[in-house]
GROMACS .gro file of C-alpha atoms in nm:
model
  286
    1UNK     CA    1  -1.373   1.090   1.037
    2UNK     CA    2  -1.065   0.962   0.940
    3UNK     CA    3  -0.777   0.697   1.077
    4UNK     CA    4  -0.436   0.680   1.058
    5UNK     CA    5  -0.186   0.394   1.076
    6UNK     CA    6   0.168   0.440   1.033
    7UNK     CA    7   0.477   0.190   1.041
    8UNK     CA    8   0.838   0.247   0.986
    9UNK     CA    9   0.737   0.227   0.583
   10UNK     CA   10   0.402   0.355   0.498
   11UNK     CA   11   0.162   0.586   0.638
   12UNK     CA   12  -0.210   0.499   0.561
   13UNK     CA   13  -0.532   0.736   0.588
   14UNK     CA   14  -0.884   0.590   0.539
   15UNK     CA   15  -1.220   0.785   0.581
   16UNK     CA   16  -1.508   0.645   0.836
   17UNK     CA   17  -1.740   0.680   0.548
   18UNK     CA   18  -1.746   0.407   0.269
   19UNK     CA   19  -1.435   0.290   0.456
   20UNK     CA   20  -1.263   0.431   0.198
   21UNK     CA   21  -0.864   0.428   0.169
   22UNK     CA   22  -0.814   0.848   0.092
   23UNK     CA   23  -0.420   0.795   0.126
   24UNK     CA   24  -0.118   0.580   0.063
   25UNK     CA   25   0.267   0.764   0.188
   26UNK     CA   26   0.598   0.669   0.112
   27UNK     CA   27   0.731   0.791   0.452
   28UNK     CA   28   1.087   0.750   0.292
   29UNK     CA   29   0.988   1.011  -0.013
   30UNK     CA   30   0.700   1.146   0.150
   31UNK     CA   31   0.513   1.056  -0.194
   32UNK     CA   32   0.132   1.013  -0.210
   33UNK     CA   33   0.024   0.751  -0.423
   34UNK     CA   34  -0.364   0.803  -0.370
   35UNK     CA   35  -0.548   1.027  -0.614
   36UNK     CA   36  -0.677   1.309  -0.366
   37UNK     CA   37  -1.064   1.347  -0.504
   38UNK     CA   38  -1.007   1.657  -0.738
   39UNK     CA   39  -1.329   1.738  -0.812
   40UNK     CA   40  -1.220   1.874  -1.137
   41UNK     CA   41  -1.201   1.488  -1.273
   42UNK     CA   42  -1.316   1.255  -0.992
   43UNK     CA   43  -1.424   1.318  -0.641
   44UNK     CA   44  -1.316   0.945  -0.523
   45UNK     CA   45  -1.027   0.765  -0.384
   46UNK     CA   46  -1.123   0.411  -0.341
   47UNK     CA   47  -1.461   0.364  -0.320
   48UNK     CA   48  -1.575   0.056  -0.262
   49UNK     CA   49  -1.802  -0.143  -0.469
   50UNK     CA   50  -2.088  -0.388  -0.289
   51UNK     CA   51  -2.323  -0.538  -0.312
   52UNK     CA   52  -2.327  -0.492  -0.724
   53UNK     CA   53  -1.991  -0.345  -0.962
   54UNK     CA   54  -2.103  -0.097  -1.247
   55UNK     CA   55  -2.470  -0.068  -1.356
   56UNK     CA   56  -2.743  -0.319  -1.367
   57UNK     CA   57  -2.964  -0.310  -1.676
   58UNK     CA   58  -3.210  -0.036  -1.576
   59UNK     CA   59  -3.099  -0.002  -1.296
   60UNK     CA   60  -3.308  -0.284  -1.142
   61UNK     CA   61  -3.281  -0.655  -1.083
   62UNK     CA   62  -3.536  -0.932  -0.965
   63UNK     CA   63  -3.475  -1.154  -0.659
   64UNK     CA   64  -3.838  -1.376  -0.536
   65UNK     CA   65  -4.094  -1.257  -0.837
   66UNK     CA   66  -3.953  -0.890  -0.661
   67UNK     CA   67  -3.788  -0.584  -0.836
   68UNK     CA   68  -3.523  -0.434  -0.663
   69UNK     CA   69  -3.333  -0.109  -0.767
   70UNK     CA   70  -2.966  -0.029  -0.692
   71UNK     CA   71  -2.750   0.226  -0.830
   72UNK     CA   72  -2.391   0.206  -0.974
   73UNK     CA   73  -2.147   0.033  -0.754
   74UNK     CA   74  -2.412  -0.026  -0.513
   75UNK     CA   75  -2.436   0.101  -0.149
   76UNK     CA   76  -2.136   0.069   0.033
   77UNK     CA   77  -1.918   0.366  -0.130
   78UNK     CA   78  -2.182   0.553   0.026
   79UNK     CA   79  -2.255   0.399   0.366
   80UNK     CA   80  -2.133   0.481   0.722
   81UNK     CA   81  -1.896   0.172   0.862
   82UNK     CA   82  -1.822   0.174   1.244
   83UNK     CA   83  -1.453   0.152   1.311
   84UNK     CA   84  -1.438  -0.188   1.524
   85UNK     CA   85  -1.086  -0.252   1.565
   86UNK     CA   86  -0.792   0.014   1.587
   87UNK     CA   87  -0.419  -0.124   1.626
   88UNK     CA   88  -0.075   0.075   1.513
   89UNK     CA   89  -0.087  -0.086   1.193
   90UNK     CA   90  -0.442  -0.254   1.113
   91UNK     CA   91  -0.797  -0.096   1.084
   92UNK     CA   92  -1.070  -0.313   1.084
   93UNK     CA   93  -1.448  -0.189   0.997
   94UNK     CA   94  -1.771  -0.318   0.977
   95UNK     CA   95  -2.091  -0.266   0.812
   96UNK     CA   96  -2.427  -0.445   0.851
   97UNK     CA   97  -2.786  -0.459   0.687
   98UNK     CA   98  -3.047  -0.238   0.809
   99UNK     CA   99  -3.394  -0.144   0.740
  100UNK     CA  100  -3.251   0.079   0.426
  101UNK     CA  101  -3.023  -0.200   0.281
  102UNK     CA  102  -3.286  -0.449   0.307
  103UNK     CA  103  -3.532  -0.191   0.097
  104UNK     CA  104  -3.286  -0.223  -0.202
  105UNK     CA  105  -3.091  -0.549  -0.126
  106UNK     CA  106  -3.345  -0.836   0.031
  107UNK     CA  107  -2.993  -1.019   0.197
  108UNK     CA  108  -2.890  -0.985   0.551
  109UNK     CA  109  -2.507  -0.944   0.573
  110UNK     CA  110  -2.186  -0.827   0.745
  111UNK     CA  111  -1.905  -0.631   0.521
  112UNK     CA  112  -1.572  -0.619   0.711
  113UNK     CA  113  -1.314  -0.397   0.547
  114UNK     CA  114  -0.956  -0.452   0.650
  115UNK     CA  115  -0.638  -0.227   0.663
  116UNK     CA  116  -0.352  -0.438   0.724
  117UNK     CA  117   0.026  -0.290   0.692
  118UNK     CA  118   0.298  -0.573   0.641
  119UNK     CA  119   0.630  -0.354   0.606
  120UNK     CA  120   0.632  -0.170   0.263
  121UNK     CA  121   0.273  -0.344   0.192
  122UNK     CA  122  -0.090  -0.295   0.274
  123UNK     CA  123  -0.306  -0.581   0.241
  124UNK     CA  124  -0.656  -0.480   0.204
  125UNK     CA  125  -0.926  -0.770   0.277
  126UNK     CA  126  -1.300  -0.828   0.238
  127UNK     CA  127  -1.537  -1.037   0.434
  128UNK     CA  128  -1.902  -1.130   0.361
  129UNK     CA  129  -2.049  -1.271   0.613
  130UNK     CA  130  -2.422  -1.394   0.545
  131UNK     CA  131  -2.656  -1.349   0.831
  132UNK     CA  132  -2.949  -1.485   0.655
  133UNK     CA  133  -3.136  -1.800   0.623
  134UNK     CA  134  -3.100  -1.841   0.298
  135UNK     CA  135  -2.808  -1.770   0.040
  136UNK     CA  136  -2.726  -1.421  -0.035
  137UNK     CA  137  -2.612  -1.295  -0.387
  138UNK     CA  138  -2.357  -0.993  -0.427
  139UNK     CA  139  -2.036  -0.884  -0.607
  140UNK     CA  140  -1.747  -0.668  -0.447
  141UNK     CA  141  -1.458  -0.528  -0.520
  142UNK     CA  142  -1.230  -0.242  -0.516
  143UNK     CA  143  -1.184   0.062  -0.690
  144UNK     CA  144  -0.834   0.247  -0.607
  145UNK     CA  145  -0.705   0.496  -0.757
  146UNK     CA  146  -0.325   0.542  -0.823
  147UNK     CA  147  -0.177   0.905  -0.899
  148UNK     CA  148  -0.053   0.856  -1.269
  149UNK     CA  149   0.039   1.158  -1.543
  150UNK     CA  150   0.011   0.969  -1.846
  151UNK     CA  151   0.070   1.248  -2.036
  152UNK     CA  152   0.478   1.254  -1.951
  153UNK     CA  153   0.469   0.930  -2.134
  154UNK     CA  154   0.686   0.757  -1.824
  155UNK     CA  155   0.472   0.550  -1.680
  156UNK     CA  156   0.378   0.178  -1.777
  157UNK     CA  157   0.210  -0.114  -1.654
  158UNK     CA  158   0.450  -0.417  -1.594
  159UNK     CA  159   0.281  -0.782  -1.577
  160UNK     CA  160   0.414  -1.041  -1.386
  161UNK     CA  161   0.344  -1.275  -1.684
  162UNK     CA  162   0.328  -1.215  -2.036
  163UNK     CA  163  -0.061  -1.173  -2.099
  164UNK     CA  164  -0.315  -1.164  -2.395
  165UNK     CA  165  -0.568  -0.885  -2.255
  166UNK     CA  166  -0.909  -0.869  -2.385
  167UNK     CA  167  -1.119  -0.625  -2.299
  168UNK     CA  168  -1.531  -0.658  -2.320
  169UNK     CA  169  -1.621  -0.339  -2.454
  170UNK     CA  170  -1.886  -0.064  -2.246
  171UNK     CA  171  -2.171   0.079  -2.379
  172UNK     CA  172  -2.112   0.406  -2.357
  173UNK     CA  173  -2.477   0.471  -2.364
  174UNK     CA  174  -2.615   0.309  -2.119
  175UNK     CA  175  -2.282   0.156  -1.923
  176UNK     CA  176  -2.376  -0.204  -1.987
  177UNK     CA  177  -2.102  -0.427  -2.140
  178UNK     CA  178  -2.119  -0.580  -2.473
  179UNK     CA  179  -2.020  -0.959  -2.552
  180UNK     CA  180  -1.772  -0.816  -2.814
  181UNK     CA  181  -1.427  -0.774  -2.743
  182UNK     CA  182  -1.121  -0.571  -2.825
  183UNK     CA  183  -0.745  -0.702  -2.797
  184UNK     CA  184  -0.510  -0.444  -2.605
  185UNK     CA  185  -0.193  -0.657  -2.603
  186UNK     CA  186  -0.069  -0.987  -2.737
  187UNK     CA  187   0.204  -1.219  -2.537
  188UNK     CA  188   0.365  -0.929  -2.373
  189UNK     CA  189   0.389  -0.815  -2.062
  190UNK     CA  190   0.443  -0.390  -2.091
  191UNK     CA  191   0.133  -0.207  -2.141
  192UNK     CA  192   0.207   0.154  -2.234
  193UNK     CA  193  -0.024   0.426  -2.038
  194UNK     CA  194  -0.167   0.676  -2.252
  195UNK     CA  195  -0.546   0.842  -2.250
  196UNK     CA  196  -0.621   0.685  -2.546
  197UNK     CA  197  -0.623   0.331  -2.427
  198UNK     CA  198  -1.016   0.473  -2.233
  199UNK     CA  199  -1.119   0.581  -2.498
  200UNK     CA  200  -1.408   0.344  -2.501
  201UNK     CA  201  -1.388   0.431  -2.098
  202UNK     CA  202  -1.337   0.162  -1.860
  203UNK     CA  203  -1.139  -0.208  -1.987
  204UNK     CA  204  -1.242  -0.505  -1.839
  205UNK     CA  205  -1.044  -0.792  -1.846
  206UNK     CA  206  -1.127  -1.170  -1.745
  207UNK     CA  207  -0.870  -1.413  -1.551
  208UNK     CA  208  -0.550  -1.287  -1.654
  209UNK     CA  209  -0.251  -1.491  -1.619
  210UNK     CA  210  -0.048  -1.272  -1.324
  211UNK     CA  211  -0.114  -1.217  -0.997
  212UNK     CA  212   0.042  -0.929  -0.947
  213UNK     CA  213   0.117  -0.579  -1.183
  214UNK     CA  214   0.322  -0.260  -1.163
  215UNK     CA  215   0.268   0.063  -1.226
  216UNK     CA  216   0.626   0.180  -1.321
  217UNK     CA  217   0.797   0.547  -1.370
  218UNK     CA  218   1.097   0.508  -1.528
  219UNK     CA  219   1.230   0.850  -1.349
  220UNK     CA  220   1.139   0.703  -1.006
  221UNK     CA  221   1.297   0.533  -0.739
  222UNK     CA  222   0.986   0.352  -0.580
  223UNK     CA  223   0.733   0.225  -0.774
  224UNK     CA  224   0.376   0.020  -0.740
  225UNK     CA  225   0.336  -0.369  -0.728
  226UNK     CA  226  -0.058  -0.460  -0.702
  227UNK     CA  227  -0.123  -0.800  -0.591
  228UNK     CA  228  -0.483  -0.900  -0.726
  229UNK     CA  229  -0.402  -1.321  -0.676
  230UNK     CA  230  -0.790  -1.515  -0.773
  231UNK     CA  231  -0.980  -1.203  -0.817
  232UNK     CA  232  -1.153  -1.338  -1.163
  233UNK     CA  233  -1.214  -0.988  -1.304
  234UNK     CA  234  -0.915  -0.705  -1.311
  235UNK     CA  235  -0.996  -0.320  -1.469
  236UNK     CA  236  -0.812  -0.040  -1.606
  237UNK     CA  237  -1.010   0.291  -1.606
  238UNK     CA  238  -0.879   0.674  -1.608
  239UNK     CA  239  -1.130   0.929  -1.685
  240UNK     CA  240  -0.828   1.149  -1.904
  241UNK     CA  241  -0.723   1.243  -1.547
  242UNK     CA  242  -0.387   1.215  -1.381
  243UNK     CA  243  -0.445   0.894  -1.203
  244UNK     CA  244  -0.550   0.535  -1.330
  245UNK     CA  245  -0.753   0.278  -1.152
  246UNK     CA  246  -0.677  -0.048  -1.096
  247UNK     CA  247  -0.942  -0.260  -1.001
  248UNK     CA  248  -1.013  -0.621  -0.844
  249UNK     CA  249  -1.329  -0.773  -0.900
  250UNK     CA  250  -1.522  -1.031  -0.824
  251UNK     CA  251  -1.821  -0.950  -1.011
  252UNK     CA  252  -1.892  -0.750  -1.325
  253UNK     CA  253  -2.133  -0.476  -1.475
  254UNK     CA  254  -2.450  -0.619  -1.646
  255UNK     CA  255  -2.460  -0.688  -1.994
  256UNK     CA  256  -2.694  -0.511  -2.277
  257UNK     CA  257  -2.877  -0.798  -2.263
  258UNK     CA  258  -2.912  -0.887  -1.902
  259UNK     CA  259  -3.215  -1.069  -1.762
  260UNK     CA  260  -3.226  -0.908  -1.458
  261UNK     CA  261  -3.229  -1.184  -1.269
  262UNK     CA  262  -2.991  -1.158  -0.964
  263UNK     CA  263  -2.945  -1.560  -0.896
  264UNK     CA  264  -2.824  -1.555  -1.309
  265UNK     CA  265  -2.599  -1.241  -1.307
  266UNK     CA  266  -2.264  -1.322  -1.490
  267UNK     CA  267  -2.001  -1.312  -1.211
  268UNK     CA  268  -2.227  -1.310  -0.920
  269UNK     CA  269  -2.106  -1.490  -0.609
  270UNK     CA  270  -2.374  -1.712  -0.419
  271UNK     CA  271  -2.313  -1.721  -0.027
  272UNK     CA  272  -2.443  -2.040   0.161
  273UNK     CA  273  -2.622  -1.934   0.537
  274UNK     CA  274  -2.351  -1.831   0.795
  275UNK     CA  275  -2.070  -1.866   0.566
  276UNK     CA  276  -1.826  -1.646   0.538
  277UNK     CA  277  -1.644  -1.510   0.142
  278UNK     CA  278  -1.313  -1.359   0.227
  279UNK     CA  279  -1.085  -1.193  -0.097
  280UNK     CA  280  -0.765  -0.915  -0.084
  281UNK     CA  281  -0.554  -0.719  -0.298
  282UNK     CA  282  -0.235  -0.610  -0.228
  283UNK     CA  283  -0.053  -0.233  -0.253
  284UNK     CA  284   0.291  -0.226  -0.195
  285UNK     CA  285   0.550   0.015  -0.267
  286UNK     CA  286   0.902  -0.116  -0.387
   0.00000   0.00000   0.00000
């Protein structure tokens, strides 16, 4: 099933299952700035990644002298949410554990999933809510994807800040990250888009200076401003496909040489009992 909300700007789409945002429309161009799932290259839009980002070593980590296994990106991109709230400009949806989550992730939880319009902008917000009586471990974040042709060479990202970006370098093996890492720009804040910049696939970068970033066409009248403020982790990935991601984090992929152990996962959050972790990212067109 899918939901609509619409305002004077912007009209939104977002799919019942995984929650996930499947389109973004300049009512004053009618332009689509989702990437609409061709199969071809990538059958997403903007999954949703909980309660792990990228792959764990072996697939598997320990919690209580327990193994545990969880795919990439964990469960949620997968998962039916109930639609809870439905206003003319906000969706609001919820999912919970269950006998299946609790299988492959020992934590009891809530994940609400916002859709927020403000004028030209759509917040998007996550809460975790832990339900359990003790604390809960987990990483989230989001995975949109923006239409982009890199190959017309007009389109650019545009920092807010000038910015040194380091990227830790992926595995392409076994889609772990490596400690080592490769510079992509130095004090500036224009970062050209071409297919060769994934060539080692997905860049991950670690508190960068802005807190917000463009995507830019220099033949079009509206462009992209993505508002990522205190999400510790940003990405870049683009499969050699006419759309790039851009991707808050909080949380990363394992590393080649992981322990396993959830409680000592670089980037993990830890969740006291009954409180609540609340993050957003912005979209606005402008």
């Amino acid at each position: 099933m899918i939901n609509i909300i619409e305002n004077k700007f912007l009209r939104v789409a977002v799919k019942t299952h995984g929650a996930e945002l499947c389109s973004l429309k300049s009512l004053k161009t009618n332009k689509e700035y989702i990437w609409q799932a061709d199969e071809k290259y990538w059958n997403k839009h903007a999954p949703i990644l909980f309660p792990i980002i990228g792959f764990l070593k072996d697939d598997e980590y320990e919690y209580n002298n327990k193994i545990y296994n969880l795919n990439k990106h964990g469960f949620a991109r997968d998962s039916g949410f109930k639609l809870i709230n439905k206003k003319k400009e906000k969706l609001v949806y919820l999912l919970e554990y269950n006998e299946d989550t609790l299988k492959k992730y020992p934590f009891k939880f809530q994940l609400y999933v916002n859709y927020i319009l403000e004028n030209s902008k759509l917040k998007i917000v996550y809460e975790v809510v832990n339900k359990d009586n003790k604390e809960i471990y987990f990483s989230i974040g989001g995975h949109p994807a923006f239409n982009c042709d890199m190959e017309n060479k007009r389109q650019y990202i545009q920092f807010e800040k000038d910015e040194s970006l380091n990227t830790y370098l992926l595995n392409l093996e076994t889609g772990l990250l490596e400690h080592d890492k490769k510079t992509i720009l130095k004090n500036k804040n224009i970062l050209p888009l071409e297919y060769d910049l994934f060539n080692q696939d997905t860049l991950v970068f670690e508190n960068i200076n802005s807190d917000s970033l463009y995507i830019m066409d220099r033949d079009e009248e509206e462009n992209l401003k993505i508002t990522i403020k205190k999400f510790p982790y940003m990405t870049l990935w683009s499969p050699k496909a006419p759309f790039i991601c851009i991707e808050p984090w909080y949380g990363i992929p394992d590393f080649i040489d992981s322990k396993n152990k959830i409680e000592d996962k670089i980037g993990i959050n830890k969740l006291e009992v009954e409180k609540i972790f609340k993050c957003n990212y912005d979209v606005e067109i402008i």
